[in-house]
Short mmCIF file of C-alpha atoms and ligand atoms in Angstrom, two decimals:
data_model
loop_
_atom_site.label_atom_id
_atom_site.label_comp_id
_atom_site.label_asym_id
_atom_site.label_seq_id
_atom_site.Cartn_x
_atom_site.Cartn_y
_atom_site.Cartn_z
CA MET J 1 -1.94 -36.21 4.96
CA ALA J 2 -2.65 -38.68 2.09
CA LYS J 3 -5.59 -40.92 2.16
CA GLY J 4 -4.73 -44.21 3.40
CA GLN J 5 -1.89 -42.73 5.73
CA GLY J 6 -1.43 -42.30 8.98
CA PRO J 7 -3.42 -43.93 11.89
CA LEU J 8 -7.34 -43.33 11.34
CA ARG J 9 -8.76 -41.58 14.05
CA THR J 10 -12.07 -40.72 15.35
CA CYS J 11 -12.64 -36.71 15.40
CA VAL J 12 -15.84 -35.13 16.46
CA VAL J 13 -16.80 -32.09 13.63
CA THR J 14 -19.69 -29.43 15.96
CA GLY J 15 -21.17 -27.35 13.56
CA ALA J 16 -21.49 -30.71 10.48
CA ALA J 17 -24.12 -29.16 8.59
CA GLY J 18 -22.80 -25.72 8.45
CA PHE J 19 -21.09 -24.23 5.52
CA VAL J 20 -17.59 -24.81 6.34
CA GLY J 21 -18.21 -28.10 8.77
CA SER J 22 -19.88 -30.44 6.60
CA HIS J 23 -16.61 -30.41 4.49
CA LEU J 24 -14.62 -30.29 6.64
CA CYS J 25 -16.52 -34.58 7.92
CA GLU J 26 -16.44 -34.66 4.13
CA ARG J 27 -12.43 -34.62 3.96
CA LEU J 28 -12.25 -36.41 7.52
CA LEU J 29 -14.00 -39.28 6.03
CA SER J 30 -12.49 -39.56 3.00
CA LEU J 31 -8.78 -39.12 4.77
CA GLU J 32 -10.40 -42.34 5.74
CA HIS J 33 -11.19 -41.04 9.61
CA THR J 34 -14.73 -41.80 11.80
CA VAL J 35 -16.35 -39.16 11.68
CA VAL J 36 -18.66 -37.99 15.14
CA GLY J 37 -20.71 -34.70 13.54
CA VAL J 38 -22.81 -32.48 16.24
CA ASP J 39 -24.98 -29.54 15.32
CA ASN J 40 -28.49 -28.06 16.85
CA PHE J 41 -29.73 -26.80 13.22
CA PHE J 42 -29.05 -23.11 14.11
CA SER J 43 -27.93 -22.31 11.28
CA GLY J 44 -26.79 -25.64 9.09
CA HIS J 45 -28.94 -26.84 7.19
CA PRO J 46 -29.71 -31.06 6.87
CA GLU J 47 -29.56 -30.76 3.46
CA ASN J 48 -25.19 -30.08 3.68
CA LEU J 49 -25.28 -33.72 5.10
CA ASN J 50 -26.77 -35.27 2.37
CA PRO J 51 -23.64 -36.23 0.96
CA PHE J 52 -21.98 -38.21 3.02
CA ALA J 53 -24.88 -38.21 6.00
CA ALA J 54 -25.59 -42.52 4.58
CA HIS J 55 -21.49 -43.22 5.15
CA PRO J 56 -21.00 -46.17 7.16
CA ARG J 57 -17.72 -43.27 9.13
CA PHE J 58 -20.37 -41.22 9.90
CA PHE J 59 -22.42 -40.76 13.16
CA PHE J 60 -24.35 -37.85 13.28
CA HIS J 61 -25.79 -36.08 16.90
CA GLU J 62 -28.78 -33.44 16.78
CA ARG J 63 -27.70 -31.41 20.10
CA SER J 64 -26.76 -28.06 21.33
CA VAL J 65 -22.55 -27.20 21.80
CA THR J 66 -24.52 -25.71 25.12
CA GLU J 67 -25.23 -29.34 26.68
CA PRO J 68 -23.03 -29.93 29.64
CA GLY J 69 -21.96 -33.44 29.33
CA LEU J 70 -21.37 -33.11 25.46
CA LEU J 71 -18.27 -35.37 25.15
CA PRO J 72 -18.33 -37.75 28.06
CA GLY J 73 -21.28 -38.49 26.09
CA LEU J 74 -20.00 -38.95 22.99
CA ARG J 75 -16.82 -40.36 24.32
CA ALA J 76 -19.06 -43.46 25.75
CA GLN J 77 -20.77 -44.07 23.01
CA HIS J 78 -17.94 -43.81 19.63
CA GLY J 79 -15.08 -44.87 22.39
CA ALA J 80 -11.45 -42.36 22.44
CA LEU J 81 -11.98 -39.53 20.95
CA PHE J 82 -8.87 -37.89 18.89
CA ALA J 83 -9.70 -34.60 17.71
CA VAL J 84 -12.51 -31.92 18.21
CA PHE J 85 -12.55 -29.29 15.60
CA HIS J 86 -15.14 -27.21 17.41
CA LEU J 87 -17.17 -25.20 14.61
CA ALA J 88 -20.49 -24.87 15.96
CA ALA J 89 -21.49 -20.88 16.78
CA ILE J 90 -23.84 -17.65 17.04
CA VAL J 91 -22.55 -17.23 13.45
CA SER J 92 -23.99 -13.55 12.37
CA VAL J 93 -23.09 -9.70 13.68
CA PRO J 94 -25.82 -8.44 14.05
CA TYR J 95 -27.67 -12.01 15.41
CA SER J 96 -24.88 -11.12 18.36
CA LEU J 97 -25.60 -7.43 18.01
CA GLU J 98 -29.46 -8.10 19.29
CA HIS J 99 -28.48 -11.16 21.46
CA PRO J 100 -25.27 -10.81 22.87
CA ALA J 101 -25.59 -12.82 26.35
CA GLU J 102 -27.02 -15.88 24.29
CA THR J 103 -23.38 -15.30 22.16
CA PHE J 104 -21.06 -15.60 24.75
CA GLN J 105 -22.72 -18.05 26.13
CA VAL J 106 -22.71 -20.56 22.86
CA ASN J 107 -19.35 -18.57 21.62
CA THR J 108 -17.14 -18.57 24.46
CA GLN J 109 -19.13 -20.26 27.25
CA ALA J 110 -19.69 -23.31 25.41
CA THR J 111 -15.81 -23.26 23.83
CA LEU J 112 -14.43 -23.43 27.64
CA ARG J 113 -16.84 -26.49 28.95
CA LEU J 114 -16.34 -28.44 26.05
CA LEU J 115 -12.16 -27.62 26.34
CA GLU J 116 -12.34 -28.54 29.80
CA GLU J 117 -14.74 -31.68 28.50
CA ALA J 118 -11.57 -32.28 25.90
CA GLU J 119 -9.01 -32.51 28.28
CA ALA J 120 -10.29 -34.71 30.73
CA LEU J 121 -11.58 -36.65 28.13
CA GLY J 122 -7.51 -37.44 26.71
CA VAL J 123 -8.64 -35.99 23.43
CA ARG J 124 -4.87 -34.78 21.49
CA THR J 125 -6.17 -31.79 19.25
CA PHE J 126 -8.77 -29.28 20.03
CA VAL J 127 -9.25 -26.73 17.08
CA PHE J 128 -11.40 -24.21 17.49
CA ALA J 129 -12.81 -21.81 14.71
CA GLY J 130 -11.82 -18.53 15.17
CA SER J 131 -12.70 -15.28 12.86
CA ALA J 132 -10.88 -12.08 11.35
CA ALA J 133 -13.99 -10.44 13.14
CA GLU J 134 -11.59 -11.01 16.52
CA TYR J 135 -9.33 -7.36 14.99
CA GLY J 136 -12.20 -5.40 14.82
CA ASP J 137 -11.61 -2.46 12.68
CA ARG J 138 -7.65 -1.85 12.30
CA ASP J 139 -6.10 0.13 9.44
CA ARG J 140 -2.75 -1.25 9.68
CA MET J 141 -2.95 -4.22 7.06
CA PRO J 142 -1.69 -7.21 7.45
CA LEU J 143 -3.75 -7.76 10.45
CA SER J 144 -1.32 -10.52 12.02
CA GLU J 145 -2.09 -12.48 15.24
CA THR J 146 -1.20 -10.67 17.69
CA ASP J 147 -3.58 -7.55 16.27
CA ALA J 148 -5.96 -8.89 18.82
CA ASN J 149 -5.27 -8.30 22.17
CA GLU J 150 -7.18 -6.99 25.00
CA ASP J 151 -7.32 -3.45 23.83
CA THR J 152 -8.80 -4.25 20.77
CA ARG J 153 -12.19 -2.36 20.25
CA TRP J 154 -14.11 -4.90 18.76
CA LEU J 155 -17.38 -3.93 16.65
CA SER J 156 -19.80 -7.22 17.92
CA PRO J 157 -19.64 -9.47 20.94
CA TYR J 158 -19.19 -11.96 17.86
CA GLY J 159 -15.90 -10.71 17.29
CA GLU J 160 -15.49 -10.29 21.27
CA SER J 161 -16.79 -13.76 22.34
CA LYS J 162 -15.16 -15.66 19.58
CA TYR J 163 -11.53 -13.40 20.77
CA TRP J 164 -12.03 -14.73 24.30
CA ALA J 165 -12.87 -18.50 23.10
CA THR J 166 -9.81 -17.97 20.25
CA MET J 167 -7.32 -17.43 23.99
CA ALA J 168 -8.47 -20.10 26.05
CA VAL J 169 -7.83 -22.70 23.47
CA ALA J 170 -4.77 -21.27 22.30
CA SER J 171 -2.98 -21.04 26.01
CA ARG J 172 -3.69 -24.28 26.44
CA ARG J 173 -0.97 -26.14 27.38
CA GLY J 174 0.05 -29.79 28.24
CA ASN J 175 -1.33 -32.85 26.55
CA LEU J 176 -4.39 -31.30 24.94
CA CYS J 177 -2.76 -29.38 21.84
CA GLY J 178 -5.55 -25.95 21.53
CA VAL J 179 -5.72 -24.06 17.79
CA SER J 180 -7.74 -21.20 17.21
CA LEU J 181 -8.35 -20.46 13.11
CA ARG J 182 -8.71 -17.43 12.62
CA CYS J 183 -10.53 -17.24 9.28
CA PHE J 184 -10.62 -14.01 6.87
CA ASN J 185 -13.96 -14.44 4.24
CA ILE J 186 -14.30 -17.94 3.31
CA TYR J 187 -16.53 -18.31 0.55
CA GLY J 188 -17.17 -21.59 -2.08
CA PRO J 189 -20.08 -24.41 -2.88
CA ARG J 190 -22.68 -24.99 -0.36
CA GLN J 191 -22.55 -20.89 1.14
CA ASP J 192 -26.18 -20.33 1.91
CA PRO J 193 -26.91 -16.66 -0.49
CA PHE J 194 -30.82 -16.56 1.22
CA SER J 195 -30.33 -14.29 4.01
CA PRO J 196 -28.88 -10.62 4.36
CA TYR J 197 -25.90 -11.60 5.68
CA SER J 198 -24.76 -14.30 3.97
CA GLY J 199 -20.98 -13.60 2.38
CA VAL J 200 -20.84 -11.51 -0.94
CA ILE J 201 -19.75 -13.59 -3.22
CA SER J 202 -22.75 -16.28 -2.32
CA ARG J 203 -24.81 -13.29 -2.92
CA PHE J 204 -23.17 -11.35 -6.15
CA VAL J 205 -22.70 -15.36 -7.69
CA ASP J 206 -26.66 -15.68 -7.17
CA MET J 207 -27.44 -12.26 -8.75
CA ALA J 208 -24.89 -12.94 -11.25
CA VAL J 209 -26.45 -16.43 -12.68
CA ALA J 210 -29.94 -14.76 -11.91
CA GLN J 211 -29.36 -12.13 -14.45
CA ARG J 212 -29.72 -9.70 -11.66
CA PRO J 213 -28.40 -6.51 -10.71
CA LEU J 214 -25.17 -6.75 -8.28
CA THR J 215 -26.09 -4.60 -5.38
CA ILE J 216 -22.90 -3.12 -3.47
CA PHE J 217 -23.33 -1.32 -0.63
CA GLY J 218 -20.75 1.73 -0.60
CA ASP J 219 -18.35 3.22 -3.01
CA GLY J 220 -16.80 -0.30 -3.38
CA LEU J 221 -13.14 0.46 -2.58
CA GLN J 222 -13.50 -1.97 0.26
CA THR J 223 -11.46 -4.52 0.25
CA ARG J 224 -11.83 -8.28 1.70
CA ASP J 225 -9.68 -11.35 1.65
CA PHE J 226 -11.22 -14.45 0.45
CA VAL J 227 -10.37 -17.35 1.05
CA TYR J 228 -11.67 -20.31 -0.37
CA VAL J 229 -13.49 -23.06 1.43
CA THR J 230 -10.93 -25.96 1.20
CA ASP J 231 -8.56 -24.73 1.50
CA VAL J 232 -9.60 -23.60 5.03
CA VAL J 233 -10.46 -27.81 5.36
CA ASP J 234 -6.76 -28.75 4.63
CA ALA J 235 -5.95 -25.28 7.71
CA TYR J 236 -8.29 -27.39 10.22
CA CYS J 237 -6.63 -31.10 9.18
CA LEU J 238 -3.10 -30.10 9.16
CA ALA J 239 -3.23 -28.33 12.87
CA GLY J 240 -6.24 -30.99 13.95
CA LEU J 241 -4.45 -34.07 12.43
CA ARG J 242 -1.05 -33.33 13.58
CA ASP J 243 1.82 -35.66 13.97
CA GLU J 244 1.47 -36.25 17.64
CA GLU J 245 4.60 -37.59 18.56
CA ASN J 246 6.05 -34.62 17.38
CA GLU J 247 6.18 -32.48 20.13
CA ALA J 248 7.44 -29.17 18.58
CA THR J 249 4.32 -29.22 15.90
CA ARG J 250 2.20 -30.18 18.53
CA LEU J 251 2.49 -26.32 19.89
CA SER J 252 -0.99 -24.53 20.98
CA GLY J 253 -0.92 -21.31 19.27
CA VAL J 254 -3.50 -18.58 16.89
CA PHE J 255 -3.07 -18.76 13.00
CA ASN J 256 -5.05 -16.80 10.44
CA VAL J 257 -6.10 -18.48 7.96
CA GLY J 258 -6.93 -16.15 4.71
CA SER J 259 -5.09 -15.51 0.98
CA GLY J 260 -3.26 -13.00 2.00
CA ARG J 261 -4.65 -11.10 -0.78
CA ALA J 262 -7.08 -7.88 -0.89
CA THR J 263 -9.96 -7.63 -3.17
CA SER J 264 -12.07 -4.56 -3.67
CA ILE J 265 -15.00 -5.77 -3.45
CA VAL J 266 -16.16 -3.64 -7.64
CA ASP J 267 -13.36 -5.74 -8.86
CA LEU J 268 -14.93 -9.28 -7.35
CA ALA J 269 -18.54 -7.77 -8.57
CA ARG J 270 -16.83 -7.12 -11.98
CA LEU J 271 -14.84 -10.51 -12.22
CA ILE J 272 -18.10 -12.55 -10.86
CA CYS J 273 -19.54 -10.57 -14.25
CA ARG J 274 -17.07 -11.59 -16.24
CA LEU J 275 -16.79 -15.46 -14.91
CA THR J 276 -20.54 -15.54 -15.35
CA GLN J 277 -20.24 -14.42 -19.07
CA GLN J 278 -22.52 -11.46 -18.28
CA PRO J 279 -22.65 -7.57 -18.58
CA GLU J 280 -20.97 -5.27 -16.45
CA SER J 281 -24.46 -4.85 -14.17
CA ILE J 282 -23.80 -3.59 -11.02
CA THR J 283 -26.02 -1.31 -8.54
CA PHE J 284 -24.80 0.85 -5.21
CA GLY J 285 -26.09 1.61 -2.74
CA PRO J 286 -25.95 3.04 0.50
CA GLU J 287 -22.54 1.70 2.79
CA ARG J 288 -23.68 -0.96 5.28
CA PRO J 289 -23.37 0.05 9.24
CA GLY J 290 -20.90 -1.28 11.23
CA ASP J 291 -19.10 -2.52 7.97
CA ILE J 292 -14.51 -2.52 8.09
CA ARG J 293 -13.18 -0.58 5.66
CA HIS J 294 -10.13 -3.34 4.78
CA SER J 295 -9.16 -6.74 6.38
CA ARG J 296 -6.33 -8.84 5.27
CA ALA J 297 -4.67 -11.40 6.54
CA ASP J 298 -0.65 -11.85 7.35
CA ILE J 299 -0.95 -15.52 6.95
CA GLU J 300 3.01 -16.11 7.62
CA ALA J 301 2.69 -18.56 10.98
CA ILE J 302 0.70 -20.80 9.46
CA THR J 303 2.80 -21.02 6.42
CA ARG J 304 6.23 -20.90 8.47
CA VAL J 305 4.59 -23.53 11.44
CA LEU J 306 1.35 -25.51 9.88
CA HIS J 307 3.30 -25.94 6.72
CA TRP J 308 -0.55 -24.80 4.57
CA MET J 309 -0.58 -22.78 1.71
CA PRO J 310 -3.91 -20.91 0.37
CA ARG J 311 -4.06 -23.37 -3.24
CA ILE J 312 -6.78 -21.93 -5.06
CA GLY J 313 -6.93 -18.61 -6.62
CA LEU J 314 -9.52 -16.15 -6.15
CA GLU J 315 -10.53 -16.54 -9.92
CA ASP J 316 -10.30 -20.26 -9.31
CA GLY J 317 -12.65 -20.73 -6.60
CA LEU J 318 -15.57 -18.38 -8.25
CA ALA J 319 -16.01 -20.66 -11.45
CA ARG J 320 -16.47 -23.74 -8.89
CA THR J 321 -18.40 -21.90 -6.68
CA ILE J 322 -20.74 -20.33 -9.55
CA GLN J 323 -20.64 -24.34 -11.12
CA TRP J 324 -21.94 -25.07 -7.75
CA MET J 325 -24.19 -22.42 -7.82
CA ARG J 326 -26.36 -23.17 -11.11
CA GLY J 327 -25.94 -26.83 -10.46
CA SER J 328 -27.89 -26.34 -6.91
CA GLY J 329 -30.45 -23.84 -9.05
C1 UD2 Y 1 -17.14 -11.41 8.04
C2 UD2 Y 1 -17.99 -12.60 7.89
C3 UD2 Y 1 -18.28 -11.71 9.73
C4 UD2 Y 1 -17.87 -11.34 10.71
C5 UD2 Y 1 -17.14 -10.12 10.21
C6 UD2 Y 1 -15.29 -9.60 10.36
C7 UD2 Y 1 -18.96 -13.70 5.74
C8 UD2 Y 1 -19.26 -13.91 5.07
N1 UD2 Y 1 -18.79 -12.68 7.24
O1 UD2 Y 1 -18.21 -9.88 7.19
O2 UD2 Y 1 -19.25 -13.29 9.61
O3 UD2 Y 1 -16.84 -11.78 10.19
O4 UD2 Y 1 -16.32 -10.24 8.19
O5 UD2 Y 1 -15.25 -8.49 9.94
O6 UD2 Y 1 -17.05 -13.82 6.46
N2 UD2 Y 1 -21.09 -6.59 0.71
C9 UD2 Y 1 -21.91 -5.88 -1.00
N3 UD2 Y 1 -23.30 -5.99 -1.78
C10 UD2 Y 1 -24.18 -7.06 -0.76
C11 UD2 Y 1 -23.29 -8.17 0.06
C12 UD2 Y 1 -21.90 -7.10 0.95
O7 UD2 Y 1 -21.40 -4.48 -1.09
O8 UD2 Y 1 -24.53 -8.50 -1.35
C13 UD2 Y 1 -20.33 -5.84 0.78
C14 UD2 Y 1 -20.50 -5.71 2.33
O9 UD2 Y 1 -20.81 -4.01 3.16
C15 UD2 Y 1 -19.00 -5.65 2.72
C16 UD2 Y 1 -17.93 -6.89 1.83
O10 UD2 Y 1 -19.14 -6.87 0.72
O11 UD2 Y 1 -17.60 -4.34 2.46
C17 UD2 Y 1 -17.83 -7.93 3.15
O12 UD2 Y 1 -19.22 -8.46 3.08
P1 UD2 Y 1 -19.59 -9.68 2.98
O13 UD2 Y 1 -21.13 -9.74 4.45
O14 UD2 Y 1 -19.53 -11.33 3.20
O15 UD2 Y 1 -18.32 -9.89 4.93
P2 UD2 Y 1 -17.66 -9.03 6.33
O16 UD2 Y 1 -16.15 -9.15 5.88
O17 UD2 Y 1 -18.79 -7.85 6.28
#
């Protein structure tokens, strides 16, 4: 929706201080909506809120999504809620392996309760941050939405917890439209490079900018589908702000969000060296346990139903990420 078009709405964003959540808040504010952000800073960073914290239409609550009555409380303070964008989660795969019960409590049970609260309050759209991890390890590419099912062998509680939440969201019928966006490897500005489990692009860009060698785990021939953060935000907005009068486009469902292209990790490393004008200084270490070999999204469904297309190619997105990392470093 272009700026100034359509009714202005109040949107809740959980995980507002996260990498993707903060970009989504900024976009919704730029579209002139009111944004109620929620985050408990478990993995989000307060500084991610800085660019818009003082915006007159942004309201922030330091709360956990596991608190019962969260949405009714926000409704009482901020009035009718049009959309809930639910991005808050346990996002670390290794953490989920160490804390499976907490992962299901946060990623699955809290989502089910938020869904029920949203429905009772007459919220129109509920958009959930699904994940490519819901597919487990599969040989056949590209991955289409039906490739995750009850027979999937998930590699982590993270993947399984996201799958069951996706199923609950996407099977919603009635007034509440539920959409799960199964995002592939998201990258871009504000992605934290400093955790050992950070995304490969944020780590490689950080290493290249600091003129340190890039470390590849394994032979580097594993492939991923990289999608730029503002393209992901486009998908959230298309899913969450759909014209409420048009029932045909308001069906619940699950959609992959990726570029539809596979890039090997070694090609990625070389490209980042070239774009940062560094010599190709690449080292190879042992394969990371639990790594999947290949991942690529089939994006036919989201293209057809939501008319979404990735707009930022890998080279362009990397250049923007490098520029941000240089500026913030
Ligand atoms: C992504 C998601 C994860 C989960 C998973 C499901 C991110 C950041 N993580 O994990 O949350 O959804 O998909 O499959 O999107 N690598 C290196 N050197 C490094 C860092 C990584 O070679 O310094 C390799 C790593 O071994 C892997 C590839 O790069 O083969 C991508 O790693 P990643 O951690 O960015 O993402 P992935 O796909 O494992």
